[in-house]
Amino acid sequence: MSQSYGNYYLPEPSHWPIVGSLGLFCTLLGAINWLHDQVLGPYLFGVGLLIIFIMMYGWFRVVVKENLAGLYSRHVDHSFRWGMVWFIFSEVCFFGAFFGALYYLRTYGVTWLDGTYPDSSAHLTHLMLWPDFKGLWPLINNPDNSQFMPPKDVMDTWGIPALNTLILLTSGATLTWAHWGLQKNSRWQLVVGLFLTVALGATFLGFQAYEYGSAYAHHGLTLNSGIYGTTFFMLTGFHGLHVTIGTIMLIVMLIRSIKGHFSTHNHFAFEATAWYWHFVDVVWLILFIFVYWL
Amino acid sequence: MKIVILIIVLLILASLGSALFYLARSNGSHNLVKSLTVRIALSIGLFILLIAAFYFGLITPHGL
């Protein structure tokens, strides 16, 4: 039986950690087999992911129940907050690496190959390897177009990307409105604000799926069309994954808000989700500026 | 124009960072929502600035 001893909280024995380990094991084993074209690979991968999702649902359910039962002290609350901070730190590193890759290839990689980097040895690289290559970003001409079919043109800035930026910014505003509703103890404002945020998040994902279809069908921008295509899909794709995760988190917050789980003074789960959504929003804004504008 | 955009991006990151600081504190709830409000206000302002700068010919997509 779970008990709270002063500052410390002693949870009851749980099977969820070992279930999570089993899920991770199946996922990775499946991925390895998939890469080696083994028939079982994708199925094992899928089963592994399913086990992880079941584990997350079950374990979070336990945590919510423990919270509602009043088992969490201020000390436990503090540890949850720092857990979120370290998670965010890993997320910043994750996206930092991708933005770093974009900066590196635009500032160094491409300029080494097209000979515009201010260094004589780089100019020699250009002359010896691809003397005809002109590195105008976004690259619609690759150093060797026979190996990687370049895109026909660059992705539009106006249209879906700008619309999606507006949608995400609006979702940030509706979420902030919901957040103020929680602060004022207005449940209808909290619920309506969260509902609108979830709807806007889902709309963003729908538009992004449409944009990907358009990239492949009309612009010839694919994962095989050179460094522009790979960075485009890597950055926007992983961002889309985060919007998906954020939307799921917001749906859970919406359900919990309807059930009345949050109070003005006890709503860390909402705060963490709200911060995460704002983070995802900022990543998109930076992405919109650096991928489409600068 | 590029400098102005970068400064606003840095301010957005600062307000988000400030919100994270308050998220880590048990009694930072009110300051957290205030920081996030500043964050979203700056972001909407930046988006409007981008559109205005484009309209007045100060910046073009993929202009650099």
mmCIF file of C-alpha atoms in Angstrom:
data_model
loop_
_atom_site.group_PDB
_atom_site.id
_atom_site.type_symbol
_atom_site.label_atom_id
_atom_site.label_comp_id
_atom_site.label_asym_id
_atom_site.label_seq_id
_atom_site.Cartn_x
_atom_site.Cartn_y
_atom_site.Cartn_z
ATOM 1 C CA MET A 1 0.000 0.000 0.000
ATOM 2 C CA SER A 2 1.349 3.433 -0.954
ATOM 3 C CA GLN A 3 2.230 5.636 1.963
ATOM 4 C CA SER A 4 3.557 9.103 2.572
ATOM 5 C CA TYR A 5 6.244 9.430 5.249
ATOM 6 C CA GLY A 6 6.896 13.112 5.884
ATOM 7 C CA ASN A 7 8.911 14.416 2.952
ATOM 8 C CA TYR A 8 9.238 11.028 1.314
ATOM 9 C CA TYR A 9 6.742 9.000 -0.615
ATOM 10 C CA LEU A 10 6.957 5.228 -0.772
ATOM 11 C CA PRO A 11 5.048 3.827 -3.757
ATOM 12 C CA GLU A 12 3.712 0.302 -3.720
ATOM 13 C CA PRO A 13 5.551 -2.305 -5.840
ATOM 14 C CA SER A 14 4.753 -1.751 -9.524
ATOM 15 C CA HIS A 15 5.009 -3.934 -12.625
ATOM 16 C CA TRP A 16 5.116 -0.925 -14.989
ATOM 17 C CA PRO A 17 8.927 -0.473 -15.054
ATOM 18 C CA ILE A 18 9.518 -4.041 -16.245
ATOM 19 C CA VAL A 19 6.670 -3.708 -18.776
ATOM 20 C CA GLY A 20 8.366 -0.554 -20.106
ATOM 21 C CA SER A 21 11.697 -2.348 -20.366
ATOM 22 C CA LEU A 22 10.042 -5.190 -22.291
ATOM 23 C CA GLY A 23 8.443 -2.625 -24.650
ATOM 24 C CA LEU A 24 11.771 -0.903 -25.306
ATOM 25 C CA PHE A 25 13.478 -4.259 -25.878
ATOM 26 C CA CYS A 26 10.844 -5.367 -28.436
ATOM 27 C CA THR A 27 10.922 -1.985 -30.192
ATOM 28 C CA LEU A 28 14.698 -1.966 -30.620
ATOM 29 C CA LEU A 29 14.901 -5.665 -31.525
ATOM 30 C CA GLY A 30 12.148 -5.068 -34.091
ATOM 31 C CA ALA A 31 13.928 -2.011 -35.504
ATOM 32 C CA ILE A 32 17.200 -3.941 -35.893
ATOM 33 C CA ASN A 33 15.438 -6.833 -37.623
ATOM 34 C CA TRP A 34 13.527 -4.404 -39.833
ATOM 35 C CA LEU A 35 16.799 -2.805 -40.946
ATOM 36 C CA HIS A 36 18.041 -6.286 -41.875
ATOM 37 C CA ASP A 37 14.850 -6.955 -43.876
ATOM 38 C CA GLN A 38 13.655 -9.694 -41.524
ATOM 39 C CA VAL A 39 9.926 -10.387 -41.899
ATOM 40 C CA LEU A 40 9.229 -10.182 -38.161
ATOM 41 C CA GLY A 41 10.995 -6.799 -37.802
ATOM 42 C CA PRO A 42 8.117 -4.340 -38.393
ATOM 43 C CA TYR A 43 5.648 -6.477 -36.400
ATOM 44 C CA LEU A 44 7.978 -6.728 -33.407
ATOM 45 C CA PHE A 45 8.612 -2.993 -33.671
ATOM 46 C CA GLY A 46 4.856 -2.313 -33.671
ATOM 47 C CA VAL A 47 4.223 -4.667 -30.724
ATOM 48 C CA GLY A 48 7.054 -2.954 -28.808
ATOM 49 C CA LEU A 49 5.520 0.481 -29.381
ATOM 50 C CA LEU A 50 2.118 -0.847 -28.326
ATOM 51 C CA ILE A 51 3.596 -2.197 -25.074
ATOM 52 C CA ILE A 52 5.244 1.207 -24.424
ATOM 53 C CA PHE A 53 1.924 3.019 -25.016
ATOM 54 C CA ILE A 54 0.098 0.602 -22.679
ATOM 55 C CA MET A 55 2.828 1.115 -20.071
ATOM 56 C CA MET A 56 2.587 4.914 -20.357
ATOM 57 C CA TYR A 57 -1.206 4.842 -20.067
ATOM 58 C CA GLY A 58 -1.108 2.485 -17.078
ATOM 59 C CA TRP A 59 1.724 4.213 -15.238
ATOM 60 C CA PHE A 60 0.358 7.742 -15.752
ATOM 61 C CA ARG A 61 -3.018 6.469 -14.534
ATOM 62 C CA VAL A 62 -1.403 5.282 -11.318
ATOM 63 C CA VAL A 63 0.355 8.648 -10.883
ATOM 64 C CA VAL A 64 -2.901 10.572 -11.407
ATOM 65 C CA LYS A 65 -4.680 8.349 -8.852
ATOM 66 C CA GLU A 66 -1.884 8.811 -6.326
ATOM 67 C CA ASN A 67 -2.032 12.571 -6.841
ATOM 68 C CA LEU A 68 -5.806 12.665 -6.371
ATOM 69 C CA ALA A 69 -5.441 10.552 -3.221
ATOM 70 C CA GLY A 70 -3.256 13.330 -1.777
ATOM 71 C CA LEU A 71 -0.175 11.141 -1.460
ATOM 72 C CA TYR A 72 2.183 13.701 -2.986
ATOM 73 C CA SER A 73 3.928 16.104 -0.680
ATOM 74 C CA ARG A 74 5.665 19.363 -1.596
ATOM 75 C CA HIS A 75 8.897 17.361 -1.805
ATOM 76 C CA VAL A 76 7.406 15.013 -4.415
ATOM 77 C CA ASP A 77 6.002 18.001 -6.337
ATOM 78 C CA HIS A 78 9.517 19.434 -6.454
ATOM 79 C CA SER A 79 10.917 16.185 -7.884
ATOM 80 C CA PHE A 80 8.212 16.143 -10.597
ATOM 81 C CA ARG A 81 9.146 19.704 -11.565
ATOM 82 C CA TRP A 82 12.834 18.866 -11.844
ATOM 83 C CA GLY A 83 11.999 15.736 -13.827
ATOM 84 C CA MET A 84 10.225 18.006 -16.323
ATOM 85 C CA VAL A 85 13.187 20.409 -16.422
ATOM 86 C CA TRP A 86 15.591 17.593 -17.334
ATOM 87 C CA PHE A 87 13.155 16.276 -19.941
ATOM 88 C CA ILE A 88 13.028 19.761 -21.472
ATOM 89 C CA PHE A 89 16.823 19.926 -21.367
ATOM 90 C CA SER A 90 16.971 16.723 -23.452
ATOM 91 C CA GLU A 91 14.416 18.192 -25.881
ATOM 92 C CA VAL A 92 16.454 21.379 -26.290
ATOM 93 C CA CYS A 93 19.545 19.233 -27.037
ATOM 94 C CA PHE A 94 17.486 17.182 -29.507
ATOM 95 C CA PHE A 95 16.315 20.174 -31.545
ATOM 96 C CA GLY A 96 19.599 22.031 -30.954
ATOM 97 C CA ALA A 97 21.425 19.214 -32.767
ATOM 98 C CA PHE A 98 19.088 19.499 -35.766
ATOM 99 C CA PHE A 99 19.267 23.288 -35.965
ATOM 100 C CA GLY A 100 23.044 22.955 -35.502
ATOM 101 C CA ALA A 101 23.158 20.557 -38.459
ATOM 102 C CA LEU A 102 21.230 23.073 -40.595
ATOM 103 C CA TYR A 103 23.582 25.885 -39.566
ATOM 104 C CA TYR A 104 26.665 23.725 -40.168
ATOM 105 C CA LEU A 105 25.740 22.605 -43.642
ATOM 106 C CA ARG A 106 24.554 26.055 -44.752
ATOM 107 C CA THR A 107 27.576 27.890 -43.329
ATOM 108 C CA TYR A 108 30.303 25.308 -43.957
ATOM 109 C CA GLY A 109 29.239 22.216 -45.896
ATOM 110 C CA VAL A 110 27.700 23.951 -48.893
ATOM 111 C CA THR A 111 30.304 26.758 -49.025
ATOM 112 C CA TRP A 112 33.156 24.225 -48.951
ATOM 113 C CA LEU A 113 31.665 22.428 -51.924
ATOM 114 C CA ASP A 114 30.843 25.529 -53.982
ATOM 115 C CA GLY A 115 34.175 27.231 -53.219
ATOM 116 C CA THR A 116 32.747 30.364 -51.585
ATOM 117 C CA TYR A 117 34.141 29.535 -48.137
ATOM 118 C CA PRO A 118 36.947 32.030 -47.417
ATOM 119 C CA ASP A 119 39.758 29.494 -47.386
ATOM 120 C CA SER A 120 41.950 28.544 -50.326
ATOM 121 C CA SER A 121 41.924 24.796 -49.586
ATOM 122 C CA ALA A 122 38.114 24.829 -49.685
ATOM 123 C CA HIS A 123 38.290 26.424 -53.114
ATOM 124 C CA LEU A 124 40.498 23.551 -54.258
ATOM 125 C CA THR A 125 37.899 21.068 -52.983
ATOM 126 C CA HIS A 126 35.346 22.826 -55.154
ATOM 127 C CA LEU A 127 37.571 22.828 -58.233
ATOM 128 C CA MET A 128 38.571 19.184 -57.865
ATOM 129 C CA LEU A 129 35.191 17.702 -56.979
ATOM 130 C CA TRP A 130 32.310 19.693 -58.490
ATOM 131 C CA PRO A 131 33.602 22.813 -60.283
ATOM 132 C CA ASP A 132 30.143 23.552 -61.762
ATOM 133 C CA PHE A 133 28.315 23.424 -58.421
ATOM 134 C CA LYS A 134 26.719 26.672 -57.215
ATOM 135 C CA GLY A 135 25.528 26.406 -53.629
ATOM 136 C CA LEU A 136 22.467 28.637 -53.518
ATOM 137 C CA TRP A 137 20.329 27.740 -50.500
ATOM 138 C CA PRO A 138 17.803 26.101 -50.585
ATOM 139 C CA LEU A 139 19.657 23.727 -52.886
ATOM 140 C CA ILE A 140 17.618 23.031 -55.992
ATOM 141 C CA ASN A 141 20.828 21.879 -57.659
ATOM 142 C CA ASN A 142 22.913 19.244 -55.921
ATOM 143 C CA PRO A 143 26.640 18.758 -56.501
ATOM 144 C CA ASP A 144 25.796 15.543 -58.380
ATOM 145 C CA ASN A 145 22.219 15.606 -59.654
ATOM 146 C CA SER A 146 22.505 12.087 -61.077
ATOM 147 C CA GLN A 147 22.865 10.644 -57.572
ATOM 148 C CA PHE A 148 20.245 12.753 -55.837
ATOM 149 C CA MET A 149 17.382 14.079 -57.931
ATOM 150 C CA PRO A 150 16.999 17.707 -56.802
ATOM 151 C CA PRO A 151 13.589 19.266 -56.093
ATOM 152 C CA LYS A 152 11.879 21.215 -58.881
ATOM 153 C CA ASP A 153 11.551 24.290 -56.689
ATOM 154 C CA VAL A 154 11.576 25.395 -53.058
ATOM 155 C CA MET A 155 8.617 25.002 -50.719
ATOM 156 C CA ASP A 156 6.241 27.968 -50.596
ATOM 157 C CA THR A 157 6.578 30.235 -47.583
ATOM 158 C CA TRP A 158 3.102 31.634 -47.955
ATOM 159 C CA GLY A 159 0.231 29.217 -48.087
ATOM 160 C CA ILE A 160 0.429 26.279 -45.717
ATOM 161 C CA PRO A 161 3.644 27.124 -43.762
ATOM 162 C CA ALA A 162 2.434 30.666 -42.973
ATOM 163 C CA LEU A 163 -1.081 29.371 -42.255
ATOM 164 C CA ASN A 164 0.353 26.703 -39.952
ATOM 165 C CA THR A 165 2.401 29.356 -38.149
ATOM 166 C CA LEU A 166 -0.765 31.366 -37.607
ATOM 167 C CA ILE A 167 -2.577 28.234 -36.397
ATOM 168 C CA LEU A 168 0.148 27.350 -33.872
ATOM 169 C CA LEU A 169 0.405 30.942 -32.635
ATOM 170 C CA THR A 170 -3.367 31.034 -32.203
ATOM 171 C CA SER A 171 -3.188 27.741 -30.300
ATOM 172 C CA GLY A 172 -0.569 29.329 -28.015
ATOM 173 C CA ALA A 173 -2.988 32.202 -27.394
ATOM 174 C CA THR A 174 -5.973 29.897 -26.672
ATOM 175 C CA LEU A 175 -3.826 27.810 -24.316
ATOM 176 C CA THR A 176 -2.665 30.936 -22.470
ATOM 177 C CA TRP A 177 -6.315 32.004 -22.210
ATOM 178 C CA ALA A 178 -7.129 28.562 -20.750
ATOM 179 C CA HIS A 179 -4.175 28.927 -18.367
ATOM 180 C CA TRP A 180 -5.512 32.266 -17.081
ATOM 181 C CA GLY A 181 -8.908 30.559 -16.710
ATOM 182 C CA LEU A 182 -7.294 28.011 -14.397
ATOM 183 C CA GLN A 183 -5.618 30.803 -12.446
ATOM 184 C CA LYS A 184 -8.998 32.505 -11.996
ATOM 185 C CA ASN A 185 -10.681 29.178 -11.134
ATOM 186 C CA SER A 186 -12.912 29.429 -14.218
ATOM 187 C CA ARG A 187 -13.399 25.877 -15.421
ATOM 188 C CA TRP A 188 -15.402 26.753 -18.528
ATOM 189 C CA GLN A 189 -12.583 29.059 -19.732
ATOM 190 C CA LEU A 190 -10.062 26.291 -19.030
ATOM 191 C CA VAL A 191 -12.084 23.634 -20.861
ATOM 192 C CA VAL A 192 -13.051 25.804 -23.861
ATOM 193 C CA GLY A 193 -9.474 27.113 -24.200
ATOM 194 C CA LEU A 194 -8.036 23.593 -24.086
ATOM 195 C CA PHE A 195 -10.608 22.304 -26.566
ATOM 196 C CA LEU A 196 -9.726 25.072 -29.036
ATOM 197 C CA THR A 197 -5.996 24.373 -28.552
ATOM 198 C CA VAL A 198 -6.485 20.657 -29.268
ATOM 199 C CA ALA A 199 -8.561 21.476 -32.370
ATOM 200 C CA LEU A 200 -5.894 23.878 -33.647
ATOM 201 C CA GLY A 201 -3.116 21.327 -32.974
ATOM 202 C CA ALA A 202 -5.008 18.669 -34.960
ATOM 203 C CA THR A 203 -5.603 21.173 -37.790
ATOM 204 C CA PHE A 204 -1.883 21.957 -37.886
ATOM 205 C CA LEU A 205 -1.096 18.251 -38.268
ATOM 206 C CA GLY A 206 -3.675 17.849 -41.038
ATOM 207 C CA PHE A 207 -2.172 20.754 -42.982
ATOM 208 C CA GLN A 208 1.334 19.424 -42.485
ATOM 209 C CA ALA A 209 0.337 16.021 -43.857
ATOM 210 C CA TYR A 210 -1.133 17.829 -46.873
ATOM 211 C CA GLU A 211 2.080 19.835 -47.294
ATOM 212 C CA TYR A 212 4.172 16.652 -47.264
ATOM 213 C CA GLY A 213 1.947 15.207 -49.981
ATOM 214 C CA SER A 214 2.412 18.381 -51.991
ATOM 215 C CA ALA A 215 6.208 18.298 -51.425
ATOM 216 C CA TYR A 216 6.422 14.783 -52.892
ATOM 217 C CA ALA A 217 3.826 15.205 -55.650
ATOM 218 C CA HIS A 218 4.364 18.763 -56.891
ATOM 219 C CA HIS A 219 7.745 20.044 -55.711
ATOM 220 C CA GLY A 220 9.748 16.826 -56.088
ATOM 221 C CA LEU A 221 11.068 17.450 -52.586
ATOM 222 C CA THR A 222 11.672 14.042 -51.019
ATOM 223 C CA LEU A 223 13.999 12.399 -48.527
ATOM 224 C CA ASN A 224 16.189 11.475 -51.512
ATOM 225 C CA SER A 225 16.424 14.931 -53.077
ATOM 226 C CA GLY A 226 19.617 16.012 -51.356
ATOM 227 C CA ILE A 227 20.446 17.942 -48.218
ATOM 228 C CA TYR A 228 17.569 20.424 -48.585
ATOM 229 C CA GLY A 229 15.025 17.587 -48.583
ATOM 230 C CA THR A 230 16.637 15.696 -45.694
ATOM 231 C CA THR A 231 16.932 18.752 -43.437
ATOM 232 C CA PHE A 232 13.425 19.911 -44.374
ATOM 233 C CA PHE A 233 11.825 16.589 -43.471
ATOM 234 C CA MET A 234 14.069 15.999 -40.454
ATOM 235 C CA LEU A 235 13.223 19.351 -38.864
ATOM 236 C CA THR A 236 9.551 19.622 -39.805
ATOM 237 C CA GLY A 237 8.971 15.866 -39.303
ATOM 238 C CA PHE A 238 10.343 15.692 -35.771
ATOM 239 C CA HIS A 239 8.530 18.913 -34.981
ATOM 240 C CA GLY A 240 5.312 17.326 -36.277
ATOM 241 C CA LEU A 241 5.946 14.330 -34.014
ATOM 242 C CA HIS A 242 6.230 16.713 -31.065
ATOM 243 C CA VAL A 243 2.988 18.454 -32.036
ATOM 244 C CA THR A 244 1.356 14.997 -32.101
ATOM 245 C CA ILE A 245 2.698 14.176 -28.618
ATOM 246 C CA GLY A 246 1.706 17.648 -27.379
ATOM 247 C CA THR A 247 -1.823 17.260 -28.767
ATOM 248 C CA ILE A 248 -2.198 13.890 -26.990
ATOM 249 C CA MET A 249 -0.984 15.517 -23.748
ATOM 250 C CA LEU A 250 -3.476 18.371 -24.225
ATOM 251 C CA ILE A 251 -6.324 15.886 -24.822
ATOM 252 C CA VAL A 252 -5.449 14.220 -21.503
ATOM 253 C CA MET A 253 -5.395 17.648 -19.821
ATOM 254 C CA LEU A 254 -8.786 18.441 -21.375
ATOM 255 C CA ILE A 255 -10.294 15.212 -20.018
ATOM 256 C CA ARG A 256 -8.751 15.845 -16.596
ATOM 257 C CA SER A 257 -10.027 19.444 -16.633
ATOM 258 C CA ILE A 258 -13.567 18.265 -17.407
ATOM 259 C CA LYS A 259 -13.269 15.806 -14.513
ATOM 260 C CA GLY A 260 -12.180 18.650 -12.247
ATOM 261 C CA HIS A 261 -8.727 17.266 -11.409
ATOM 262 C CA PHE A 262 -7.059 20.697 -11.289
ATOM 263 C CA SER A 263 -7.282 23.451 -8.726
ATOM 264 C CA THR A 264 -5.782 26.945 -8.719
ATOM 265 C CA HIS A 265 -2.954 25.755 -6.476
ATOM 266 C CA ASN A 266 -2.455 22.163 -7.672
ATOM 267 C CA HIS A 267 -2.094 21.752 -11.439
ATOM 268 C CA PHE A 268 1.505 20.872 -12.243
ATOM 269 C CA ALA A 269 0.499 18.450 -15.037
ATOM 270 C CA PHE A 270 -1.289 21.306 -16.804
ATOM 271 C CA GLU A 271 1.659 23.669 -16.311
ATOM 272 C CA ALA A 272 4.134 21.134 -17.684
ATOM 273 C CA THR A 273 1.916 20.433 -20.711
ATOM 274 C CA ALA A 274 1.369 24.161 -21.314
ATOM 275 C CA TRP A 275 5.101 24.860 -21.181
ATOM 276 C CA TYR A 276 5.749 21.940 -23.545
ATOM 277 C CA TRP A 277 3.207 23.305 -26.036
ATOM 278 C CA HIS A 278 4.769 26.785 -25.868
ATOM 279 C CA PHE A 279 8.168 25.168 -26.460
ATOM 280 C CA VAL A 280 6.878 23.287 -29.515
ATOM 281 C CA ASP A 281 5.339 26.552 -30.742
ATOM 282 C CA VAL A 282 8.662 28.414 -30.374
ATOM 283 C CA VAL A 283 10.522 25.615 -32.174
ATOM 284 C CA TRP A 284 8.092 25.992 -35.088
ATOM 285 C CA LEU A 285 8.518 29.770 -35.118
ATOM 286 C CA ILE A 286 12.326 29.428 -35.266
ATOM 287 C CA LEU A 287 11.938 26.708 -37.874
ATOM 288 C CA PHE A 288 9.595 28.900 -39.947
ATOM 289 C CA ILE A 289 12.089 31.757 -39.825
ATOM 290 C CA PHE A 290 15.245 29.742 -40.564
ATOM 291 C CA VAL A 291 13.872 27.155 -42.981
ATOM 292 C CA TYR A 292 11.475 29.344 -44.961
ATOM 293 C CA TRP A 293 12.746 32.912 -44.539
ATOM 294 C CA LEU A 294 16.413 33.348 -43.714
ATOM 295 C CA MET B 1 15.789 43.728 -40.530
ATOM 296 C CA LYS B 2 17.496 40.410 -39.900
ATOM 297 C CA ILE B 3 18.957 41.784 -36.642
ATOM 298 C CA VAL B 4 15.530 42.952 -35.419
ATOM 299 C CA ILE B 5 14.076 39.494 -36.115
ATOM 300 C CA LEU B 6 16.944 37.787 -34.283
ATOM 301 C CA ILE B 7 16.588 40.125 -31.261
ATOM 302 C CA ILE B 8 12.859 39.329 -30.991
ATOM 303 C CA VAL B 9 13.630 35.595 -31.300
ATOM 304 C CA LEU B 10 16.113 35.965 -28.419
ATOM 305 C CA LEU B 11 13.489 37.799 -26.325
ATOM 306 C CA ILE B 12 11.006 34.984 -27.031
ATOM 307 C CA LEU B 13 13.588 32.432 -25.907
ATOM 308 C CA ALA B 14 14.293 34.514 -22.780
ATOM 309 C CA SER B 15 10.600 34.632 -21.823
ATOM 310 C CA LEU B 16 10.280 30.876 -22.422
ATOM 311 C CA GLY B 17 13.407 30.302 -20.309
ATOM 312 C CA SER B 18 11.979 32.503 -17.575
ATOM 313 C CA ALA B 19 8.765 30.419 -17.667
ATOM 314 C CA LEU B 20 10.870 27.253 -17.262
ATOM 315 C CA PHE B 21 12.536 28.817 -14.217
ATOM 316 C CA TYR B 22 9.113 29.385 -12.634
ATOM 317 C CA LEU B 23 7.956 25.898 -13.678
ATOM 318 C CA ALA B 24 10.771 24.461 -11.566
ATOM 319 C CA ARG B 25 9.520 26.339 -8.479
ATOM 320 C CA SER B 26 6.533 25.144 -6.478
ATOM 321 C CA ASN B 27 5.324 28.712 -5.836
ATOM 322 C CA GLY B 28 5.980 30.114 -9.338
ATOM 323 C CA SER B 29 2.530 29.407 -10.811
ATOM 324 C CA HIS B 30 1.434 33.026 -11.344
ATOM 325 C CA ASN B 31 4.796 34.163 -12.722
ATOM 326 C CA LEU B 32 4.811 31.142 -15.057
ATOM 327 C CA VAL B 33 1.571 32.140 -16.767
ATOM 328 C CA LYS B 34 2.770 35.780 -16.975
ATOM 329 C CA SER B 35 6.038 34.718 -18.684
ATOM 330 C CA LEU B 36 4.128 32.498 -21.112
ATOM 331 C CA THR B 37 1.779 35.401 -21.893
ATOM 332 C CA VAL B 38 4.785 37.592 -22.742
ATOM 333 C CA ARG B 39 6.128 34.725 -24.872
ATOM 334 C CA ILE B 40 2.987 34.383 -26.971
ATOM 335 C CA ALA B 41 2.556 38.177 -27.292
ATOM 336 C CA LEU B 42 6.120 38.550 -28.617
ATOM 337 C CA SER B 43 5.640 35.621 -31.017
ATOM 338 C CA ILE B 44 2.439 37.057 -32.486
ATOM 339 C CA GLY B 45 4.214 40.425 -32.752
ATOM 340 C CA LEU B 46 7.093 38.807 -34.642
ATOM 341 C CA PHE B 47 4.702 37.125 -37.066
ATOM 342 C CA ILE B 48 2.967 40.441 -37.751
ATOM 343 C CA LEU B 49 6.377 42.105 -38.192
ATOM 344 C CA LEU B 50 7.398 39.448 -40.752
ATOM 345 C CA ILE B 51 4.228 40.024 -42.754
ATOM 346 C CA ALA B 52 4.651 43.840 -42.553
ATOM 347 C CA ALA B 53 8.336 43.625 -43.530
ATOM 348 C CA PHE B 54 7.405 41.464 -46.510
ATOM 349 C CA TYR B 55 4.600 43.846 -47.508
ATOM 350 C CA PHE B 56 6.943 46.859 -47.438
ATOM 351 C CA GLY B 57 9.641 44.967 -49.322
ATOM 352 C CA LEU B 58 12.137 44.878 -46.419
ATOM 353 C CA ILE B 59 12.479 41.096 -46.472
ATOM 354 C CA THR B 60 11.708 38.254 -48.876
ATOM 355 C CA PRO B 61 11.418 34.544 -48.131
ATOM 356 C CA HIS B 62 14.751 32.772 -48.688
ATOM 357 C CA GLY B 63 16.178 36.228 -49.236
ATOM 358 C CA LEU B 64 19.634 35.479 -47.861
#
